[in-house]
Structure formats: structure tokens, C-alpha cells
GROMACS .gro file of C-alpha atoms in nm:
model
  304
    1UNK     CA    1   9.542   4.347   8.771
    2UNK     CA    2   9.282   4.376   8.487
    3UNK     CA    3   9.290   4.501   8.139
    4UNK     CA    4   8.939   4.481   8.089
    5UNK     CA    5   8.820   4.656   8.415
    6UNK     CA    6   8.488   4.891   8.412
    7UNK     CA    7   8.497   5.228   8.542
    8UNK     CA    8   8.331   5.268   8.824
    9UNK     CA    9   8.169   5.533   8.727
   10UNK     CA   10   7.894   5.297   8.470
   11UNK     CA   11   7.765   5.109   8.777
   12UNK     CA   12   7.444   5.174   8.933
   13UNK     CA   13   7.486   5.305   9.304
   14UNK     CA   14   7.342   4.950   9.418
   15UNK     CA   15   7.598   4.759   9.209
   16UNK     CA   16   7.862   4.949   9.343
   17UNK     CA   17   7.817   4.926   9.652
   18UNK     CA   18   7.789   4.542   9.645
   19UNK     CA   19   8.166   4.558   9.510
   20UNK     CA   20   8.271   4.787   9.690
   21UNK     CA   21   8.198   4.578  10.054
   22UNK     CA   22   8.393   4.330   9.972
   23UNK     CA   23   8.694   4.466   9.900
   24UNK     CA   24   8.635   4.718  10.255
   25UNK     CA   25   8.673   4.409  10.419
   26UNK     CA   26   8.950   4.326  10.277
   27UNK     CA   27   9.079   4.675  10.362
   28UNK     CA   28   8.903   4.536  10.736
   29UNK     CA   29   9.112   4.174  10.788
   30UNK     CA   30   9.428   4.314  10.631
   31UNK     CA   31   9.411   4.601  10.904
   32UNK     CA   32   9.374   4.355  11.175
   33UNK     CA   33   9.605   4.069  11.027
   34UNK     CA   34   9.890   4.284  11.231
   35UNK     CA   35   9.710   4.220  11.526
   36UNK     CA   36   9.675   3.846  11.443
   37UNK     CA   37  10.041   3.787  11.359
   38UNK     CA   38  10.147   3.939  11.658
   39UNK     CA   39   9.916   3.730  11.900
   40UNK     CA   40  10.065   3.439  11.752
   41UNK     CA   41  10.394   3.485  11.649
   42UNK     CA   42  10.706   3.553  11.870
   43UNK     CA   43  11.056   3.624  11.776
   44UNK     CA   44  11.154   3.267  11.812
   45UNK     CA   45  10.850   3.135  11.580
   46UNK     CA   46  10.825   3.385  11.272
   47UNK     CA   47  10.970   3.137  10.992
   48UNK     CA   48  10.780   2.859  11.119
   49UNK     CA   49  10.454   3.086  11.149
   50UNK     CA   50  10.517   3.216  10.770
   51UNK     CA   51  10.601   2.841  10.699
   52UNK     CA   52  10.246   2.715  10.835
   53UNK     CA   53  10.058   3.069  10.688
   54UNK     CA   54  10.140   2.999  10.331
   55UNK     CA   55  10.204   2.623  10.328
   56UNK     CA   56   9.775   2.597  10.404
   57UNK     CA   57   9.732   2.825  10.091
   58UNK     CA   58   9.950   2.734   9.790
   59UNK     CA   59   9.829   2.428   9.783
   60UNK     CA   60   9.507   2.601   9.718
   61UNK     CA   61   9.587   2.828   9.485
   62UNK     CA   62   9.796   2.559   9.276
   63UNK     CA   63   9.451   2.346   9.234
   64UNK     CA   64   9.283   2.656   9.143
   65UNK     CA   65   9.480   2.754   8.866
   66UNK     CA   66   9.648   2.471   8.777
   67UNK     CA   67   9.578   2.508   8.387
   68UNK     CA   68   9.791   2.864   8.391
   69UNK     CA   69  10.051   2.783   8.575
   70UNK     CA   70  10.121   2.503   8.286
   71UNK     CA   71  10.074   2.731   8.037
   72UNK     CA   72  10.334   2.976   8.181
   73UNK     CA   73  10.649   3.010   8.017
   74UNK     CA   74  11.021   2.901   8.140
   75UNK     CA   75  11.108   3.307   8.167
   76UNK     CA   76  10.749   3.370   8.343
   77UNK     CA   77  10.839   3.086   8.590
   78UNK     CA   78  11.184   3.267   8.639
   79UNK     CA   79  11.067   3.600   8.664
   80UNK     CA   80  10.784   3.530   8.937
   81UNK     CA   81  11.039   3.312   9.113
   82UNK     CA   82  11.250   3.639   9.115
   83UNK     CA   83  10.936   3.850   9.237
   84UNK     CA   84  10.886   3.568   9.536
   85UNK     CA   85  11.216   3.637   9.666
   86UNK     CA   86  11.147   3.962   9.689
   87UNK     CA   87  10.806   3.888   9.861
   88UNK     CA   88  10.969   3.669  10.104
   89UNK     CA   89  11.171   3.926  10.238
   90UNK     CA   90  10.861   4.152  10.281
   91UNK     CA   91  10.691   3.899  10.474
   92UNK     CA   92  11.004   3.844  10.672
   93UNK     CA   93  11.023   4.249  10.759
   94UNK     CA   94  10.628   4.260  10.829
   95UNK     CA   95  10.634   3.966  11.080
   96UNK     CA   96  10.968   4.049  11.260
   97UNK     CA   97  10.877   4.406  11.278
   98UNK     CA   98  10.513   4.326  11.417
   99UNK     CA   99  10.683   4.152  11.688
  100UNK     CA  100  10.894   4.377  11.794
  101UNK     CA  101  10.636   4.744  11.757
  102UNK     CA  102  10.272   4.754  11.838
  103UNK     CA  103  10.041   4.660  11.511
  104UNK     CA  104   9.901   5.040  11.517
  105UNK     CA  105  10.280   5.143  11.431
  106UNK     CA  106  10.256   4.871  11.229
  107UNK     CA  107   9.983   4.942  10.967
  108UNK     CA  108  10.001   5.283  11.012
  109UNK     CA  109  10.450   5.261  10.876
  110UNK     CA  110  10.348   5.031  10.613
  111UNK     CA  111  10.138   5.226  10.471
  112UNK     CA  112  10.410   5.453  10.376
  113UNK     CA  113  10.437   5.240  10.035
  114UNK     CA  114  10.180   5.455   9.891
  115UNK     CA  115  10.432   5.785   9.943
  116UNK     CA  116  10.716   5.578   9.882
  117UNK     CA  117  10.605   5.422   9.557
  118UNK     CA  118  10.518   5.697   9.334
  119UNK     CA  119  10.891   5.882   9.466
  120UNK     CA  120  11.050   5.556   9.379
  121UNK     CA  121  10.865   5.581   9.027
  122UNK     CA  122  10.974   5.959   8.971
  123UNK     CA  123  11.341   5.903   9.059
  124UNK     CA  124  11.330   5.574   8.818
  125UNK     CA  125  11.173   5.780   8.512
  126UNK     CA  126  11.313   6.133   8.556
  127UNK     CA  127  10.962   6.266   8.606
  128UNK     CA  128  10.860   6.518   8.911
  129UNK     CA  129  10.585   6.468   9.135
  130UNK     CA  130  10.346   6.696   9.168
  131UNK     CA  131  10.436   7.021   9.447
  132UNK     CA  132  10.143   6.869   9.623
  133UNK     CA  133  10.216   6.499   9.632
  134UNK     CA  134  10.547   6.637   9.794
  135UNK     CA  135  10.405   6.833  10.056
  136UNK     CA  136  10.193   6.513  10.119
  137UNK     CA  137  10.527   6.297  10.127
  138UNK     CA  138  10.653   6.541  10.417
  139UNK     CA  139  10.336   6.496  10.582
  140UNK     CA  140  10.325   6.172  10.616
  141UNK     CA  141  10.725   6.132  10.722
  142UNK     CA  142  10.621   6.358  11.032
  143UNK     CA  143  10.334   6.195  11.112
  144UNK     CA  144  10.600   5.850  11.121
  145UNK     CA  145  10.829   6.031  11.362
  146UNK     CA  146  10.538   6.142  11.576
  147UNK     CA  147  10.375   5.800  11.575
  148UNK     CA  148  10.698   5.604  11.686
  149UNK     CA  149  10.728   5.835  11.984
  150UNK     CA  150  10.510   5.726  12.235
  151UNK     CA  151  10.531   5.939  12.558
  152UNK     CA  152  10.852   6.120  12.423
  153UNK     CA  153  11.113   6.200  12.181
  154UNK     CA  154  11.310   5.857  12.138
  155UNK     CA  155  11.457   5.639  11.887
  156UNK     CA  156  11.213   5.458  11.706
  157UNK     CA  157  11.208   5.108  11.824
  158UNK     CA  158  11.316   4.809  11.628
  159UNK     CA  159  10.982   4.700  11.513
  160UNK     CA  160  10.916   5.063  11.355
  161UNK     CA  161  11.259   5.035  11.136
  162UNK     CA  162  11.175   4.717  11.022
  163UNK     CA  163  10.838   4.811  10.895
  164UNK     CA  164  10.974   5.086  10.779
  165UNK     CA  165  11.231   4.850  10.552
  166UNK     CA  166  10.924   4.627  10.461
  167UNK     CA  167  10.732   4.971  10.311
  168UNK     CA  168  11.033   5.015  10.103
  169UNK     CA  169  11.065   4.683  10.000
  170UNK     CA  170  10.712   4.615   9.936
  171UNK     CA  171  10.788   4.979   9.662
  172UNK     CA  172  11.059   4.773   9.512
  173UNK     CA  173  10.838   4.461   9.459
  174UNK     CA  174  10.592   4.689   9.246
  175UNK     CA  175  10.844   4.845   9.050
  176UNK     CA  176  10.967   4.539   8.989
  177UNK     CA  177  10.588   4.362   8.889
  178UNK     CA  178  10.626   4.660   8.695
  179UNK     CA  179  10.972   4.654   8.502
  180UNK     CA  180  10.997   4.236   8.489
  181UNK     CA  181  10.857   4.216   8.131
  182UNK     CA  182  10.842   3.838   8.143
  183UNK     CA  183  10.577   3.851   8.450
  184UNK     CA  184  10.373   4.121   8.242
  185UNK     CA  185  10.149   3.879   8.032
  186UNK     CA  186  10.128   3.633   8.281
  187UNK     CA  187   9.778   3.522   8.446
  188UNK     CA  188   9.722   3.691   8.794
  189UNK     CA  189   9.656   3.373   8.957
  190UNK     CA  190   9.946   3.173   8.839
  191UNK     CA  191  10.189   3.466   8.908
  192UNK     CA  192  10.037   3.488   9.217
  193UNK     CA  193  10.101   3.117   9.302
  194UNK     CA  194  10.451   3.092   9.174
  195UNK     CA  195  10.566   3.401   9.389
  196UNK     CA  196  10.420   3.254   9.693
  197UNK     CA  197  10.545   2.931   9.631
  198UNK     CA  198  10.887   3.060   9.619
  199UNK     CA  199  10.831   3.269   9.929
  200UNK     CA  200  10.734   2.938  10.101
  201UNK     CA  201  11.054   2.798   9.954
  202UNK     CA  202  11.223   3.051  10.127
  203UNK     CA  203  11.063   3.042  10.438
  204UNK     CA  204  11.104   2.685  10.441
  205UNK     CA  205  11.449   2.650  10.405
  206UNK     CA  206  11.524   2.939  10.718
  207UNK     CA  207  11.292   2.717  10.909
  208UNK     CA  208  11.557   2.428  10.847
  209UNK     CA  209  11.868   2.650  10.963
  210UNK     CA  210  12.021   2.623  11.308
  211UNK     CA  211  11.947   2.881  11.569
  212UNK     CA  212  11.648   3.037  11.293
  213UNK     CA  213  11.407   2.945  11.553
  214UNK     CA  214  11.142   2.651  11.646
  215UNK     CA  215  11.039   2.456  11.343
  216UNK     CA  216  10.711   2.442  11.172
  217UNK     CA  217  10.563   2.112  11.266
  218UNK     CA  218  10.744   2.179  11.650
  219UNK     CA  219  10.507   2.514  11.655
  220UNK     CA  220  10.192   2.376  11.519
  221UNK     CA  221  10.193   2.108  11.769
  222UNK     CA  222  10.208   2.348  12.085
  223UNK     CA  223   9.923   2.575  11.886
  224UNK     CA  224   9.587   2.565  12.098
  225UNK     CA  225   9.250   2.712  11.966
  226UNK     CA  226   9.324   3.063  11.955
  227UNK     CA  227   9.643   3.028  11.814
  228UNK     CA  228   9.489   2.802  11.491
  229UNK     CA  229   9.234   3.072  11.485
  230UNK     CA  230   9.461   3.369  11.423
  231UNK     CA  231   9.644   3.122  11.195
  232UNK     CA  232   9.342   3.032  10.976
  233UNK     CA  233   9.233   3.363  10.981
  234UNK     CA  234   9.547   3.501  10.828
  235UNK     CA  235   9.566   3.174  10.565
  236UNK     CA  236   9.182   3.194  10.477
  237UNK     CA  237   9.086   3.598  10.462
  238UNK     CA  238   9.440   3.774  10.440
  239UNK     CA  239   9.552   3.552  10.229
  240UNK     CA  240   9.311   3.331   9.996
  241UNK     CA  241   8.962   3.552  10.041
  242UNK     CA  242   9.187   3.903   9.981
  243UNK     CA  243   9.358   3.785   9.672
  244UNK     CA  244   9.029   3.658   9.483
  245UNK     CA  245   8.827   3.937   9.603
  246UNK     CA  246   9.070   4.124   9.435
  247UNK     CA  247   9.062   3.969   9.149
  248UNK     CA  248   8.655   3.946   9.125
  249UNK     CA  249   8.632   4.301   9.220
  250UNK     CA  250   8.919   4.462   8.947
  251UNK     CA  251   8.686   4.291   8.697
  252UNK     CA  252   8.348   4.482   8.799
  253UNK     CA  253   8.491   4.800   8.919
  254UNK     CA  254   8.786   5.039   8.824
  255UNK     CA  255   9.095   4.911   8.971
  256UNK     CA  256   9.160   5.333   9.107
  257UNK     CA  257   8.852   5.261   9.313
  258UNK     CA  258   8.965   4.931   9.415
  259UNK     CA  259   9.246   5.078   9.567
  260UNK     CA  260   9.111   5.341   9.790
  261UNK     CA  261   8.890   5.104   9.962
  262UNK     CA  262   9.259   4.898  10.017
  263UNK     CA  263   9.391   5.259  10.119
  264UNK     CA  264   9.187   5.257  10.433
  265UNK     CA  265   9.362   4.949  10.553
  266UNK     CA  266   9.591   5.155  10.802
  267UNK     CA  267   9.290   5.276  10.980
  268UNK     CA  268   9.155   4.986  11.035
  269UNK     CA  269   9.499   4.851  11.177
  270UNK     CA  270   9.492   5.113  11.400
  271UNK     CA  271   9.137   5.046  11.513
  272UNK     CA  272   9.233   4.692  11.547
  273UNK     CA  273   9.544   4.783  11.776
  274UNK     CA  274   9.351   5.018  11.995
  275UNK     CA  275   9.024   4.874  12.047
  276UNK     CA  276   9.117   4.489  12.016
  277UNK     CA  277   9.452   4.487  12.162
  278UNK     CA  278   9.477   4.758  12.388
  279UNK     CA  279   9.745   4.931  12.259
  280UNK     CA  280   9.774   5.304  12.359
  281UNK     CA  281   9.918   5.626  12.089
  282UNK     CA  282   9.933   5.874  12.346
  283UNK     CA  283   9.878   6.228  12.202
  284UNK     CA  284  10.237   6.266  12.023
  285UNK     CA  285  10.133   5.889  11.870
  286UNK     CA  286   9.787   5.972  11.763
  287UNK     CA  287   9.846   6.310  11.613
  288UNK     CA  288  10.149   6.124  11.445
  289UNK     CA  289   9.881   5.870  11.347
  290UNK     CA  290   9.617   6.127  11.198
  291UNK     CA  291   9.898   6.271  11.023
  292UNK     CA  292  10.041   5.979  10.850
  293UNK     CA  293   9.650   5.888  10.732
  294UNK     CA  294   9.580   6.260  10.599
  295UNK     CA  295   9.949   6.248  10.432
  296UNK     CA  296   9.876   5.904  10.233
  297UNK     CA  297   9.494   5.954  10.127
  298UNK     CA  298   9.644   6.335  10.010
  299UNK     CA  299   9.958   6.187   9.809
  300UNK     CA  300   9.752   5.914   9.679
  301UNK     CA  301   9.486   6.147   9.539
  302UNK     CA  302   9.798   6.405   9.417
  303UNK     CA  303   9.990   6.122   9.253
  304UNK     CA  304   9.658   6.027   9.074
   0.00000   0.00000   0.00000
């Protein structure tokens, strides 16, 4: 996110480590935000719960970098706006498919994006992965099959294929940050804004279509205390906290470093899911589980 990041490898072991907690708990409440989601959202509520999420922090983010986002240009405005469609339909996938799977399947599918990504990269330039990063690809798709197993050979559920759509299209949102050359030069925070702004566009106008579900202002009213809790928590630290740790962090560390702290956050959704919410792998699900986590943190360090 930076071009003037420091390698990690100039700070002093006390320095880094100050970083580097930070951004492990972002790695920390993105693993649990699954659980979150799911303990307030139903099937019936997801726009409106998306609706609420984001509405609390664009508003935010707008006042924060309000200078950029008038400095950004008519084709930057148009090419984030593209980007935020795109992110509204991950954030559609992640919250329908949380509902509908556990949020240990969850975090664990979704974090398929790091295999995908890289394959989606290759195929675009003509350039093989390593033999390695293949192998670790395989891995990981096995470990997927196991997870969404449960006490036998089934069909994956409906949750599972829908996170499995959001890993792809979360892969087709960085190729994209990638590729849109408009969005290239732009400031992190007002790009930022702009595609969640359109997201929240999105989300809004779903939220206003018959038989989409309850509306916004219908499903904050019935909220109680833990449901505004799970609600501010995914606003305040998923959301707002993540994104400018991020962005302090990139600036004092290498951004490669940065992102295997993120890298753990499927192990913490799974710790979330088991210890928090009682959810339950079985032995086909957890070796499915361990697999998927040694098949990532291998392709990661292969496609490196």
C-alpha cells in the first residue's frame, strides 16, 4: 500500500515487535469478525446488516481524508467506483455464506485467496508458478474438501460454495487494484473511501428492493446490547482500526511482513469458531483444517 515502506529487516527486535502486534490483532478481530457476523446476521437481515456495518464508517473515513478524496481525479473516482462494485459483491458472498456454514469453514475457505491469487496472476501473464507453489495449491484444495465434510463424505453445504465464490472474487478485486491504472496513483485512504462508499451504495439500494429482506433502520431498532456489540465491533476494529493499522504499519515495516501476520487470520477464525462458538471439525474437518493452513502459509512462502 506503500512505496516508501522499510524492510523489516532495519528494525531493532523491540521496534518490530511493537509493529508487528498490531497488525496480529488485526490478523485476531478479522478471524473472529466471522463469528460476529454470524451472531448477528440472519438470512433475512444481511443487506441491512452490511447497510448499518459500513454506513457507521464512511462517514468516518470521508472526514478523515477529506482533502484526497478532492484531489482525486474524475477517472480515479470512476475506477474506485468500479473496484466498490466489485467489493460489494465480496461482502455480499462473505455474509450470506457465513450464514449459511459455520465461521471455521468460513475463514478457513476464504483464505483460499492466497492460492487462488497468485494462479489467477500466472494464467493472466503467461508465467508458471513455481512446482512447489502447485503442490501447495493441491494441498490446500484437499484440505477444502476435507474441511466441508463434517462427519462424512457430502456435498459441501451452501455456505462453503459461497465462500468459496467470495475467495475468488476477493482474487479478482486484486487483480483488478492491480490492472485499473487510474486507481494506481491514488491515495490509500481516499480509494479506500470511494470503494466503500460505493459498496454502501450498493448495499443500500438491495436494502430498498422488495422481498431483499428487513430494512436497515427496521433491524437496528430490534438490535439489543449484544447485537450493537458485534455490530460496533465489526464497524470499529474490522473495519476502521484494521484499515489504519494497515496503513501505519506498511509505513514502518515491509509490507511482505505485514502480510504474514494477516496470513494467520484463518487460524484465528478457526479458534474463534471452536472455542467461542462451539462449533465442532470432527477429525475429517480438522485434518481438512490443518491442511488448508499448511497449504496457504507453504504457497504463500513458494509464490514469494
Amino acid at each position: 500500500m506503500s512505496s516508501i515502506a522499510v524492510p523489516s529487516a532495519g528494525l531493532a527486535p523491540r521496534r518490530a515487535w511493537l509493529t508487528d502486534l498490531p497488525v496480529l490483532l488485526v490478523a485476531v478481530v478479522w478471524g473472529a469478525s466471522y463469528l460476529a457476523a454470524k451472531d448477528i446476521t440472519t438470512a433475512h437481515t444481511v443487506t441491512a446488516v452490511l447497510v448499518l456495518r459500513f454506513g457507521l464508517v464512511v462517514p468516518v473515513l470521508v472526514a478523515a481524508g477529506w482533502r484526497g478524496l478532492r484531489a482525486l481525479s474524475a477517472a480515479q473516482w470512476r475506477g474506485a467506483g468500479l473496484l466498490g462494485l466489485v467489493l460489494s459483491g465480496i461482502f455480499l458472498l462473505e455474509t450470506y455464506g457465513v450464514v449459511h456454514t459455520s465461521a471455521t469453514n468460513a475463514g478457513l475457505i476464504i483464505s483460499l485467496t492466497m492460492i487462488f491469487t497468485p494462479l489467477a496472476e500466472a494464467a493472466v501473464t503467461g508465467v508458471r508458478p513455481p512446482r512447489a507453489f502447485l503442490a501447495a495449491a493441491a494441498l490446500s484444495v484437499a484440505g477444502v474438501v476435507l474441511l466441508t465434510q463434517g462427519g462424512g463424505f457430502t456435498a459441501p453445504s451452501e455456505g462453503d460454495l459461497l465462500m468459496l465464490l467470495a475467495a475468488l472474487a476477493r482474487t479478482a478485486h486484486v487483480l483488478f487494484m492491480a490492472r485499473v491504472k487510474a486507481v494506481q496513483d491514488a491515495d490509500s485512504l481516499s480509494l479506500t473511501t470511494v470503494q466503500l462508499g460505493g459498496a454502501v451504495a450498493v448495499f443500500a439500494v438491495l436494502a430498498a428492493a422488495p422481498g431483499t429482506g428487513d430494512a436497515p433502520w427496521t433491524v437496528a431498532a430490534g438490535f439489543g446490547v449484544r447485537e450493537w456489540s458485534g455490530l460496533l465491533f465489526l464497524s470499529v476494529f474490522c473495519t476502521l482500526f484494521a484499515f489504519f493499522v494497515q496503513m501505519w504499519a506498511v509505513r514502518r515495516t515491509s509490507p511482505s511482513r505485514v502480510s504474514l501476520l494477516l496470513g494467520t487470520e484463518p487460524l484465528w477464525a478457526a479458534a474463534a469458531g471452536i472455542a467461542l462458538g462451539g462449533e465442532r471439525l470432527g477429525a475429517l474437518g480438522l485434518l481438512g483444517g490443518i491442511l488448508v493452513l499448511a497449504g496457504t502459509s507453504w504457497g504463500r512462502r513458494a509464490a514469494a
